[in-house]
Coordinates of C-alpha atoms in Angstrom, one line a residue:
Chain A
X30 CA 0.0 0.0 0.0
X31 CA 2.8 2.7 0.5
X32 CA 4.5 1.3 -1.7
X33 CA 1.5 1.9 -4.6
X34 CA 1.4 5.6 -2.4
X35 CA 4.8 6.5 -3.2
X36 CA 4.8 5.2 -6.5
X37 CA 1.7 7.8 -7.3
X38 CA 3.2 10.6 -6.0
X39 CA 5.8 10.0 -8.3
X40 CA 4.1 10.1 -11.5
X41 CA 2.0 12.8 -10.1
X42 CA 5.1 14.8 -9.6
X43 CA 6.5 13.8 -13.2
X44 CA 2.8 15.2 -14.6
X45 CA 3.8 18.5 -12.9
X46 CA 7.1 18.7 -14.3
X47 CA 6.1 18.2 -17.5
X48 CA 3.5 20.9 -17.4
X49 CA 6.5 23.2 -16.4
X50 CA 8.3 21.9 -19.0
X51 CA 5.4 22.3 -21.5
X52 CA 4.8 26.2 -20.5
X53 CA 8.3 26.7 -20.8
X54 CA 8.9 25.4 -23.6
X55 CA 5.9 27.1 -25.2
X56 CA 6.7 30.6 -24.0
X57 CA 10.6 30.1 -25.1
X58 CA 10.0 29.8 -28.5
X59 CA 7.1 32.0 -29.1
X60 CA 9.6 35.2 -27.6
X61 CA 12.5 33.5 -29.5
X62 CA 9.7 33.7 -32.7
X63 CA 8.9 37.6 -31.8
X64 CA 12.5 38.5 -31.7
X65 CA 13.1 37.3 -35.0
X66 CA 9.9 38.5 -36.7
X67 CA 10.4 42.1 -34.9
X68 CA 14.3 42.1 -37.0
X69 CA 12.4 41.0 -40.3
X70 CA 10.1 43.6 -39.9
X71 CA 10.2 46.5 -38.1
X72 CA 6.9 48.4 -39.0
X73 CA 4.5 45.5 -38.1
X74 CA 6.1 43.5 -35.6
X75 CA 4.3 43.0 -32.2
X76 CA 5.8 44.7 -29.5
X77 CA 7.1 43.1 -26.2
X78 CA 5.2 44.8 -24.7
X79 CA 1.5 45.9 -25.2
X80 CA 1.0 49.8 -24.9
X81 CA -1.8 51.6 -26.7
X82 CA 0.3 54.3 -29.3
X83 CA -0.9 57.9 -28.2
X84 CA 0.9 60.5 -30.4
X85 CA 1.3 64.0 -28.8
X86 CA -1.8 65.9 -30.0
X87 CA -1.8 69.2 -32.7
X88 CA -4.2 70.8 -31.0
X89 CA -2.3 69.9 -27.4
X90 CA 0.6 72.0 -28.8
X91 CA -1.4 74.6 -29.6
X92 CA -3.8 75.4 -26.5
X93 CA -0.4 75.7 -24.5
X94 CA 1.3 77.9 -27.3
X95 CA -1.6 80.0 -27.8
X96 CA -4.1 82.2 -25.5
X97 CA -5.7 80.8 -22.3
X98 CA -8.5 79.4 -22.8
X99 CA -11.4 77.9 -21.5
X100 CA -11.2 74.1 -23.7
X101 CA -6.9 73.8 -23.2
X102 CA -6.2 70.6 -21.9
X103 CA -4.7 71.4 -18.3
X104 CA -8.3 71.7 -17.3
X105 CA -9.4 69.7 -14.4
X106 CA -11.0 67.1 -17.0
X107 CA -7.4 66.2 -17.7
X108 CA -7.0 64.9 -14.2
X109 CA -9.2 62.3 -14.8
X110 CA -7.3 58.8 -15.1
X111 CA -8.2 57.0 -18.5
X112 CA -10.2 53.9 -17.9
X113 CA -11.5 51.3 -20.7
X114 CA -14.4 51.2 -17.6
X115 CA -17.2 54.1 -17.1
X116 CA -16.3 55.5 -13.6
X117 CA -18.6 57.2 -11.5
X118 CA -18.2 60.7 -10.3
X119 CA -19.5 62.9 -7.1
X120 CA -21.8 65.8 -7.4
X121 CA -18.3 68.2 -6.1
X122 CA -16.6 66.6 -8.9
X123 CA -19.4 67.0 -11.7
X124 CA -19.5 70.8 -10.3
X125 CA -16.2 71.4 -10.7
X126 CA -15.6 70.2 -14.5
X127 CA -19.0 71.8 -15.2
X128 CA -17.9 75.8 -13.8
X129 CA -14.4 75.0 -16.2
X130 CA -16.4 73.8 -19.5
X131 CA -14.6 71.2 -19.4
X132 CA -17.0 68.1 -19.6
X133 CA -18.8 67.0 -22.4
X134 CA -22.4 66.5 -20.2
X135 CA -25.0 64.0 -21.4
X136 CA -28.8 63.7 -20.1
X137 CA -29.5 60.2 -20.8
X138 CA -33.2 60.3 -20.2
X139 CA -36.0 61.2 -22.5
X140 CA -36.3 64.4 -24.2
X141 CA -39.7 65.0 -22.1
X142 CA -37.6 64.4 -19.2
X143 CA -34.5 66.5 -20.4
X144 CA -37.1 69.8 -21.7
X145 CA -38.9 69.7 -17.9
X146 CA -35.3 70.4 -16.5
X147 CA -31.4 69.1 -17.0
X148 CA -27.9 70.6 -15.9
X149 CA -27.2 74.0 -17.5
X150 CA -25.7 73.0 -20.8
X151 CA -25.7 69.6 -21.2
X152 CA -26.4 67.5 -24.6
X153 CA -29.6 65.1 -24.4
X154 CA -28.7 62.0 -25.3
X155 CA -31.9 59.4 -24.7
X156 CA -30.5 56.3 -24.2
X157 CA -33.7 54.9 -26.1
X158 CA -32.5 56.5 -29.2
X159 CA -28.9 55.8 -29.3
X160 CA -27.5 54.4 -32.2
X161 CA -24.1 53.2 -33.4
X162 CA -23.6 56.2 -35.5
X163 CA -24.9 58.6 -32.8
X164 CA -22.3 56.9 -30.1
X165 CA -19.5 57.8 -32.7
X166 CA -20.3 60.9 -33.3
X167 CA -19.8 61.7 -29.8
X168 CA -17.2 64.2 -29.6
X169 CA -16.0 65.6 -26.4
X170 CA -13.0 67.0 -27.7
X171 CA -10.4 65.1 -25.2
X172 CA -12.3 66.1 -22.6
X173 CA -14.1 63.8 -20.0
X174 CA -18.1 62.7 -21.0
X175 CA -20.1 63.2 -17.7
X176 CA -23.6 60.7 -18.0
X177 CA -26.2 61.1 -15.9
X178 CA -29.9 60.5 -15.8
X179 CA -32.6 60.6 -12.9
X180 CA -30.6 59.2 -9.9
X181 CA -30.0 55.5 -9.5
X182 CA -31.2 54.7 -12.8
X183 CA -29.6 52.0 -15.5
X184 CA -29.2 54.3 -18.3
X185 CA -26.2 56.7 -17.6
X186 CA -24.2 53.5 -16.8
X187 CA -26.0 52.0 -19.9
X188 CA -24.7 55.0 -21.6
X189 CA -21.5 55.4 -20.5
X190 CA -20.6 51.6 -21.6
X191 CA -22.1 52.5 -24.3
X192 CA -19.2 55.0 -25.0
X193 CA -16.8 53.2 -23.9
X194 CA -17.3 49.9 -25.9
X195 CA -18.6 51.3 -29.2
X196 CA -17.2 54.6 -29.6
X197 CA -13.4 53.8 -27.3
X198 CA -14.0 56.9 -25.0
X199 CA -11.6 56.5 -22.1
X200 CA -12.7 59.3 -19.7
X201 CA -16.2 58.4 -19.4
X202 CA -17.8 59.1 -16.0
X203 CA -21.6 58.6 -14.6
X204 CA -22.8 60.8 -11.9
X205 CA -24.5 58.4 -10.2
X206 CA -26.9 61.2 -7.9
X207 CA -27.6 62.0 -11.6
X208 CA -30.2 65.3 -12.3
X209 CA -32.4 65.3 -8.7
X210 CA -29.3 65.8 -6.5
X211 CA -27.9 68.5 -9.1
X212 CA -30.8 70.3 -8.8
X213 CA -31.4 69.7 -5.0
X214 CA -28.2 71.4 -4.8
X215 CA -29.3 74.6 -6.1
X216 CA -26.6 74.4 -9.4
X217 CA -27.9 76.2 -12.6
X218 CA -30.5 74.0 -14.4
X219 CA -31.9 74.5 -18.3
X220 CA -35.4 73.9 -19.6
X221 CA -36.4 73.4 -22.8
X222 CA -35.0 71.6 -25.8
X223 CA -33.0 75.1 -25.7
X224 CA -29.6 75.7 -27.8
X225 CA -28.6 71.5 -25.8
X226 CA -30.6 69.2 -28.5
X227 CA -29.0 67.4 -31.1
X228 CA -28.1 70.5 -33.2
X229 CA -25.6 72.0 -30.8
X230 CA -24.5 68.8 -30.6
X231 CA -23.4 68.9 -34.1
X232 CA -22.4 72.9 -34.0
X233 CA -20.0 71.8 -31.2
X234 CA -18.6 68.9 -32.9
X235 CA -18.2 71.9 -36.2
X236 CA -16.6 74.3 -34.3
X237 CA -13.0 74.7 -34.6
X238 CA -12.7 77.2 -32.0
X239 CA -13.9 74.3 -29.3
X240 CA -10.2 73.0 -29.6
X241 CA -8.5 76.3 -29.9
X242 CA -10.5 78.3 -27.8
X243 CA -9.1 81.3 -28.4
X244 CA -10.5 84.0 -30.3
X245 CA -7.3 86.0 -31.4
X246 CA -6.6 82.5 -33.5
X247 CA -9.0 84.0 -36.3
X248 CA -6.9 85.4 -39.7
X249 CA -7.2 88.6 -40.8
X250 CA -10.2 87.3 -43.6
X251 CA -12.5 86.7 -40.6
X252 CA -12.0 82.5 -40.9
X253 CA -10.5 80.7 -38.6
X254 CA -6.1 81.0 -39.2
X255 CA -4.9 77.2 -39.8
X256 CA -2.7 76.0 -37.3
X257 CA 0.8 76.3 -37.8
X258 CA 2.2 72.7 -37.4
X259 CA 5.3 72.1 -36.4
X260 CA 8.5 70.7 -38.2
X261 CA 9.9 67.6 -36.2
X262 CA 10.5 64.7 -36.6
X263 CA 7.8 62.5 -35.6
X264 CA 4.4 62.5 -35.9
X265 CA 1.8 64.1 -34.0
X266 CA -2.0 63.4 -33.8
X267 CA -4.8 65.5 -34.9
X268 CA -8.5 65.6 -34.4
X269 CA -11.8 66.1 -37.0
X270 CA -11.3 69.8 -37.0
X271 CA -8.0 70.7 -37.7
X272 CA -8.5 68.3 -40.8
X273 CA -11.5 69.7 -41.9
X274 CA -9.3 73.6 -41.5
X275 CA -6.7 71.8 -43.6
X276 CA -9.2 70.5 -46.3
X277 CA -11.4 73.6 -46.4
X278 CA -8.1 75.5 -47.2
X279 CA -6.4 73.0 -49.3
X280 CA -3.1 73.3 -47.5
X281 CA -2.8 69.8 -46.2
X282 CA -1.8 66.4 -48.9
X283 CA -4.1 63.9 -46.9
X284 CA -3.2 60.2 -47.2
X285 CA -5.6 57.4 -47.2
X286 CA -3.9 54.5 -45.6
X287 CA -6.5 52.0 -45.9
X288 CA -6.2 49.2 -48.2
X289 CA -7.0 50.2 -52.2
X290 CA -10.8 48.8 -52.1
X291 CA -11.5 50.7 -49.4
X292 CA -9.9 53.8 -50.5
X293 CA -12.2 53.4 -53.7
X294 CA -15.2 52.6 -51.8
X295 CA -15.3 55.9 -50.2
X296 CA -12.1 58.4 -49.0
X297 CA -11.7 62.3 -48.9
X298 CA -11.4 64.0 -51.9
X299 CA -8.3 64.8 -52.8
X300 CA -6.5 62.1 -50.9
X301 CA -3.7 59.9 -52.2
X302 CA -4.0 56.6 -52.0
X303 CA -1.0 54.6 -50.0
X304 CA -1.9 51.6 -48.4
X305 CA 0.4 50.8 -45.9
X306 CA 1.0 47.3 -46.7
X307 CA 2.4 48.5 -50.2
X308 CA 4.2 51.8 -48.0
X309 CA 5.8 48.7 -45.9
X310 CA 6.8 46.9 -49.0
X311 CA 8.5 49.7 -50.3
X312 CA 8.9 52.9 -48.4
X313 CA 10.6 55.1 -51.6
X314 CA 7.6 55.4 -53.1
X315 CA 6.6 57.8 -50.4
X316 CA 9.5 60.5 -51.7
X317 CA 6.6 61.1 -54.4
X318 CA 5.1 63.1 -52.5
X319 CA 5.4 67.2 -52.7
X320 CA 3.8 68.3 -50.2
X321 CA 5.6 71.8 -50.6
X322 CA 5.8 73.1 -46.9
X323 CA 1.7 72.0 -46.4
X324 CA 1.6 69.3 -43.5
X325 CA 0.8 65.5 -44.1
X326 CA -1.9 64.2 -42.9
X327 CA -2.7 60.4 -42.9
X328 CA -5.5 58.6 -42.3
X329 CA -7.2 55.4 -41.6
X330 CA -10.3 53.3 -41.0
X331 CA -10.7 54.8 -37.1
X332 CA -9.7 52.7 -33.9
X333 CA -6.3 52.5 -32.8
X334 CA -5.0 53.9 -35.9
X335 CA -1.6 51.9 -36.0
X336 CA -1.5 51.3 -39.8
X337 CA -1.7 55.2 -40.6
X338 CA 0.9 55.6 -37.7
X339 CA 2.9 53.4 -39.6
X340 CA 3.0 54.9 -42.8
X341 CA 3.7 58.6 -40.4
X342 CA 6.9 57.0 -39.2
X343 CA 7.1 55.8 -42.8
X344 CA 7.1 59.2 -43.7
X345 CA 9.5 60.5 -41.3
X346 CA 12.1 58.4 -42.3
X347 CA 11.8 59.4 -45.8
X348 CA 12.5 62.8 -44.7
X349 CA 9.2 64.6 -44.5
X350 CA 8.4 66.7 -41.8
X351 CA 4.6 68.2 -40.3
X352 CA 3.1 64.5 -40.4
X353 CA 0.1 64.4 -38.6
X354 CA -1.9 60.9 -38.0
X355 CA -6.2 61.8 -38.0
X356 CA -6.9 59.9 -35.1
X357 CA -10.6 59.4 -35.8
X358 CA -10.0 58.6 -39.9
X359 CA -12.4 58.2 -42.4
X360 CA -15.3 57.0 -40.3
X361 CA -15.5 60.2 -38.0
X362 CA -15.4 62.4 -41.1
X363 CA -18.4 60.5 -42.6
X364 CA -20.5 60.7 -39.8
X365 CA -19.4 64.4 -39.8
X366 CA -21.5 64.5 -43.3
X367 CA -18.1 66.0 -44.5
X368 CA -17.2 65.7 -48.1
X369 CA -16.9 61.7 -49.9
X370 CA -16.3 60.9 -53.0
X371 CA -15.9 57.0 -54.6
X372 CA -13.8 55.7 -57.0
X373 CA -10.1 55.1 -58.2
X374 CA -8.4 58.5 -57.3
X375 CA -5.2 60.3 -57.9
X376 CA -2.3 57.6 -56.2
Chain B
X23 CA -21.5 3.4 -13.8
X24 CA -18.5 0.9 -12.9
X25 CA -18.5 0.5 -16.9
X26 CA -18.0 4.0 -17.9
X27 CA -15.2 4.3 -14.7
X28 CA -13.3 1.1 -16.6
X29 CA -14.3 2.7 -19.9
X30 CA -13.0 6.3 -19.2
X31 CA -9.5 4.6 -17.5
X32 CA -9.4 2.3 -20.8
X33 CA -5.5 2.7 -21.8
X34 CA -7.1 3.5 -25.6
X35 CA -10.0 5.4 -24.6
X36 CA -7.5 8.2 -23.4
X37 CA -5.2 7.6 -26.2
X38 CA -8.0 8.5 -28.3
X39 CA -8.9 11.9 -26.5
X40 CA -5.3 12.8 -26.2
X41 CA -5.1 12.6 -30.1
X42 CA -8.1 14.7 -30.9
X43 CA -7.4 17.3 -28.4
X44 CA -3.9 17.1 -29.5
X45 CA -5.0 18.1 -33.3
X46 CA -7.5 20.4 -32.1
X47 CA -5.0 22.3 -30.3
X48 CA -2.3 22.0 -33.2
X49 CA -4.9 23.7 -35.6
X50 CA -5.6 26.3 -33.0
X51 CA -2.4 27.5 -32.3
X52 CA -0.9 27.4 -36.3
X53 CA -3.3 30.5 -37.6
X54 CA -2.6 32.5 -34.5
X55 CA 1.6 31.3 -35.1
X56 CA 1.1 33.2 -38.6
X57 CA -1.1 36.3 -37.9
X58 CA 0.3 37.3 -34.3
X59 CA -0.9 41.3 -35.0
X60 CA -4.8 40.0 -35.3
X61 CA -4.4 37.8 -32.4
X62 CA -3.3 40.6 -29.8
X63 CA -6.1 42.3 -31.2
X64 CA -8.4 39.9 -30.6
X65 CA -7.0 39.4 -27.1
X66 CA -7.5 42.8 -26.7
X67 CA -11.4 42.8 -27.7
X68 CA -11.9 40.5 -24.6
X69 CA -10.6 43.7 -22.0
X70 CA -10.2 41.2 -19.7
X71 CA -6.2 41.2 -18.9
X72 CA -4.2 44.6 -18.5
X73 CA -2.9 46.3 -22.0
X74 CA 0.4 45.7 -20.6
X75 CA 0.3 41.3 -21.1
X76 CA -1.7 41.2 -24.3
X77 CA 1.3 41.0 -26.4
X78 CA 3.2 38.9 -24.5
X79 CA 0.0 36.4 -23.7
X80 CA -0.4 36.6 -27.8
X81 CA 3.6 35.4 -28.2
X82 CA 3.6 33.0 -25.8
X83 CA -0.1 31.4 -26.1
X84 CA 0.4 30.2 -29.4
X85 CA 3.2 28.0 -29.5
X86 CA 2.2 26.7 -25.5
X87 CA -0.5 25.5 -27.9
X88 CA 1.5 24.3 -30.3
X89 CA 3.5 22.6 -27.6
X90 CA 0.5 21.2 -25.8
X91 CA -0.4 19.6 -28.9
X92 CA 3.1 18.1 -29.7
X93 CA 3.2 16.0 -26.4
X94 CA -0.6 15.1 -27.0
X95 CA 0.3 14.0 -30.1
X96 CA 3.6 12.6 -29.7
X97 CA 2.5 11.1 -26.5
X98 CA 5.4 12.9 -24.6
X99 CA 4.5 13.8 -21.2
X100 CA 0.9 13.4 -23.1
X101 CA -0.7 13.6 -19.2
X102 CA 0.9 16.8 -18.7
X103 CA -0.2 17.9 -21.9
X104 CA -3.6 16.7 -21.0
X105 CA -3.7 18.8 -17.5
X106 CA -2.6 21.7 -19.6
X107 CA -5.2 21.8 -22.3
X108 CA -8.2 21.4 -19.8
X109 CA -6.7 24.3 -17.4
X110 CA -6.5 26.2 -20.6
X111 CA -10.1 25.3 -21.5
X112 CA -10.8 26.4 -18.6
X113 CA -9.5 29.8 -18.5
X114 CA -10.8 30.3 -22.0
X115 CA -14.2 29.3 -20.8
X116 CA -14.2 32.2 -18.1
X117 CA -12.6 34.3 -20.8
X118 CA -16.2 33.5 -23.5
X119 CA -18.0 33.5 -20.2
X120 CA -17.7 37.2 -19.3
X121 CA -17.3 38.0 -22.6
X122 CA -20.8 36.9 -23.1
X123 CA -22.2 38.2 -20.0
X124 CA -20.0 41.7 -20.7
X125 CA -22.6 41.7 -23.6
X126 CA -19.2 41.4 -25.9
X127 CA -19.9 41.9 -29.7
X128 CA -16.2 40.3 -30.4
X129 CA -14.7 37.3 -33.1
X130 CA -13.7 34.3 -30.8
X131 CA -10.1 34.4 -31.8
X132 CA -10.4 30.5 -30.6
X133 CA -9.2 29.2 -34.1
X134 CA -7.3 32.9 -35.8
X135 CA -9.0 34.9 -37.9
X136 CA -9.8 32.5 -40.5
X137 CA -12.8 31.3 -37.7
X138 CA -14.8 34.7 -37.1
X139 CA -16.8 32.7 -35.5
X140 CA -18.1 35.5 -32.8
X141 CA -18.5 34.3 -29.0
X142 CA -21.8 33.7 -27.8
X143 CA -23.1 30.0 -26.4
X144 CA -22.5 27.7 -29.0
X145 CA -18.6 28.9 -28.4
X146 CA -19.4 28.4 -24.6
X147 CA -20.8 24.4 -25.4
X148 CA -17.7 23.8 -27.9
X149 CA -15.6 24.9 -25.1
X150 CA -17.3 22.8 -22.5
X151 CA -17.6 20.2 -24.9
X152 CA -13.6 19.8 -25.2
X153 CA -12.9 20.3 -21.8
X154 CA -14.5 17.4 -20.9
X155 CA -12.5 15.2 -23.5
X156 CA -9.1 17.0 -22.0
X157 CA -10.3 16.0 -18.9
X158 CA -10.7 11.8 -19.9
X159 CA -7.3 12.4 -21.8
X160 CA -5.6 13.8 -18.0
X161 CA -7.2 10.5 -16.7
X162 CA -4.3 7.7 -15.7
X163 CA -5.0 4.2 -17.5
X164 CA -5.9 1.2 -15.1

């Protein structure tokens, strides 16, 4: 009997070492795999380590170059932690983004609900009527997205998932005491559909001047004066507006990084062609471009964006300077109703 | 009951279930081996491990697989192999579980991105389904 005992233990211990052995193994030659395939090729390896890209933002730059103002990003909003989870927020701290503008506040009830009384300025949003292209056209600008709806109630955190998930939002917070405690608390309240219905929604997603926020920024012909991007040498993000400043005044060359069928489903007009797996095969084909002094901007199909950063670090290498990566890509200038057109275009 | 016991500790029985899980893991861990970029992806789509391990869980995962399936196959330290596969079945298991529950719109990523098959509980059964048969593979023959 001990003797069948020990003999057990033995092979149990041998099952054990071989699952060590098996892991080991395993985990060897996969990072022995990823070295190798990192040295074959550089632009689409995997890192070692996973780390969502953020490029230093255009606009960033320029709120701290330029004038104080009310939208620049060392607003309290910015202390807010990202999170790929809704968090929830006090009244104090709803208060305090809401006397800096610097929240991006949405009523989740219904619009009956929202016109009998909501928080001074904020956007209805009824969670009944939210759709996929209504979550992506949520722009707050970098700034947080407070939610909020009639106290303990489902649909602010519905909501605010609902950013999160579908439209990637990482500052998302739901005031959980939501409009009853707001008002209970004497802060300024709106009534009516007012200038916060969809339309604002829309002239605020429009308006340049909600990233520059400054009013000295406008040229001498009354329109807005086109950002002066820097020349360095690496790229930088931008956002919707700037893009749509650069394409109104035809001083940017926009790339289209997608791949060729998509391009010629639907791009920007004007935009070159250059899908990045053809930019990785052969990066020279990128000293085509003359883009005379005007900045580069490349684009992509939306979401992380790491194939139009790709061809930007492309493009620095090749010697070209004031690249910029449009972080939201062709989806967010879609759903902007901005200008599409089909079709094989110039490459 | 005594007859499944005898039938489930039958030298050939576990043979058997070693083999299929063994191929079943082989073809699982080959597409992720060549499209490493779309794995981490899909790793990332579950938001269930911190940014930081994603690309190392989509290097390493694979070829543990791959591994896995050798010993099945090769009937190496097949019992190990066998413990292995049904741990991993069960992680992945909580993985589609919360997924699911999470209300996750996501591909499985079980099989690369060849199988877009997207999680939901016909993924949950197949997983349940093959954790059971890596379960009778860990079993020690009588």
């Amino acid at each position: 009997m001990a003797w069948q005992t020990l003999g057990s233990r033995d092979r149990d211990e041998n099952v054990v070492r071989g699952a060590v052995l098996i892991v080991l193994v395993g985990a060897l030659l996969g990072l022995t795999y990823n070295f190798w395939g990192l040295k074959s090729n550089p632009a689409y390896g995997i890192a070692w380590i996973g780390e969502q890209r953020v490029l230093e933002s255009v606009e960033a730059l320029m709120a701290d170059g330029g004038a104080e103002s009310p939208t620049s990003t060392s607003g309290p909003g910015s202390a807010f932690p990202e999170s790929d989870e809704p968090l929830q927020i006090q009244i104090a701290g709803v208060k305090r983004l809401f006397d800096a503008g610097d929240a991006l506040i949405l009523d989740a009830r219904e619009p009956d609900e929202f016109e009998a009384g909501h928080i001074a300025g904020a956007v209805n949003l009824p969670f009944s009527e939210v759709t996929p292209d209504r979550i992506e056209g949520v722009d707050s600008g970098g700034r947080p997205i407070v939610t909020y709806c009639d106290g303990e109630c489902e649909v602010s955190m519905d909501l605010a998932w609902e950013l999160v998930l579908q439209a990637g939002h990482r500052k998302v917070l739901v005031f959980m005491g939501g409009f009853p405690e707001w008002e209970a608390a004497g802060y300024p309240v709106g009534t009516g559909s007012g200038d916060a219905d969809a339309t604002s929604f829309t002239t605020y997603i429009d308006d340049p001047m909600a990233f520059f926020g400054s009013d000295d920024a406008d040229g001498a012909d009354g329109g807005p004066a086109l950002p002066e991007i820097p020349e360095i040498d690496r790229p930088l993000s931008t956002e919707l507006d700037t893009v749509k400043q650069f394409f109104d005044a035809k001083a940017a060359v926009l790339l289209d990084t997608r791949e060729a069928e998509e391009y010629v489903e639907g791009h920007i007009p004007g935009a070159l062609s250059y899908p990045y797996d053809r930019v990785g095969e052969d990066p020279r084909q990128l000293d085509g471009i003359d883009a005379g002094g005007r900045p580069i901007i490349a684009y992509c199909g939306g979401g992380t964006c790491e194939i139009s950063m790709g061809v930007a670090d492309a493009l620095i290498a090749r010697g070209h300077r004031k690249v910029l990566v449009f972080m939201g890509g062709f989806p967010e200038w879609e759903a902007a109703g901005y200008p599409v057109v089909r079709g094989e275009g110039p490459y | 009951m005594d007859a499944l016991k005898r039938f489930l500790h039958d030298r050939r029985a576990i043979r058997v279930s070693q083999i299929v899980v063994g191929v079943i893991f082989l073809f699982a861990a080959l597409p992720k081996i060549g499209d490493l970029g779309s794995f981490a992806l899909q790793i990332h789509n579950y938001r269930a491990i911190p940014v930081a391990l994603e690309n190392v869980m989509a290097m390493t995962l694979p070829w543990i697989e791959l591994v896995i399936a050798l010993a099945l196959l090769l009937g190496i330290y097949a019992r190990s192999g066998a413990v292995l596969s049904a741990g991993l079945m069960g992680v992945f298991l909580v993985a589609i579980g919360q997924a699911v529950a999470r209300g996750l719109d996501i591909d499985c990523g079980c099989f690369g991105t060849t199988d877009a098959t997207e999680v939901g509980f016909v993924k949950l059964a197949e997983d349940v389904g093959l954790l059971v048969l890596a379960v009778v593979a860990s079993l020690r023959a009588r």
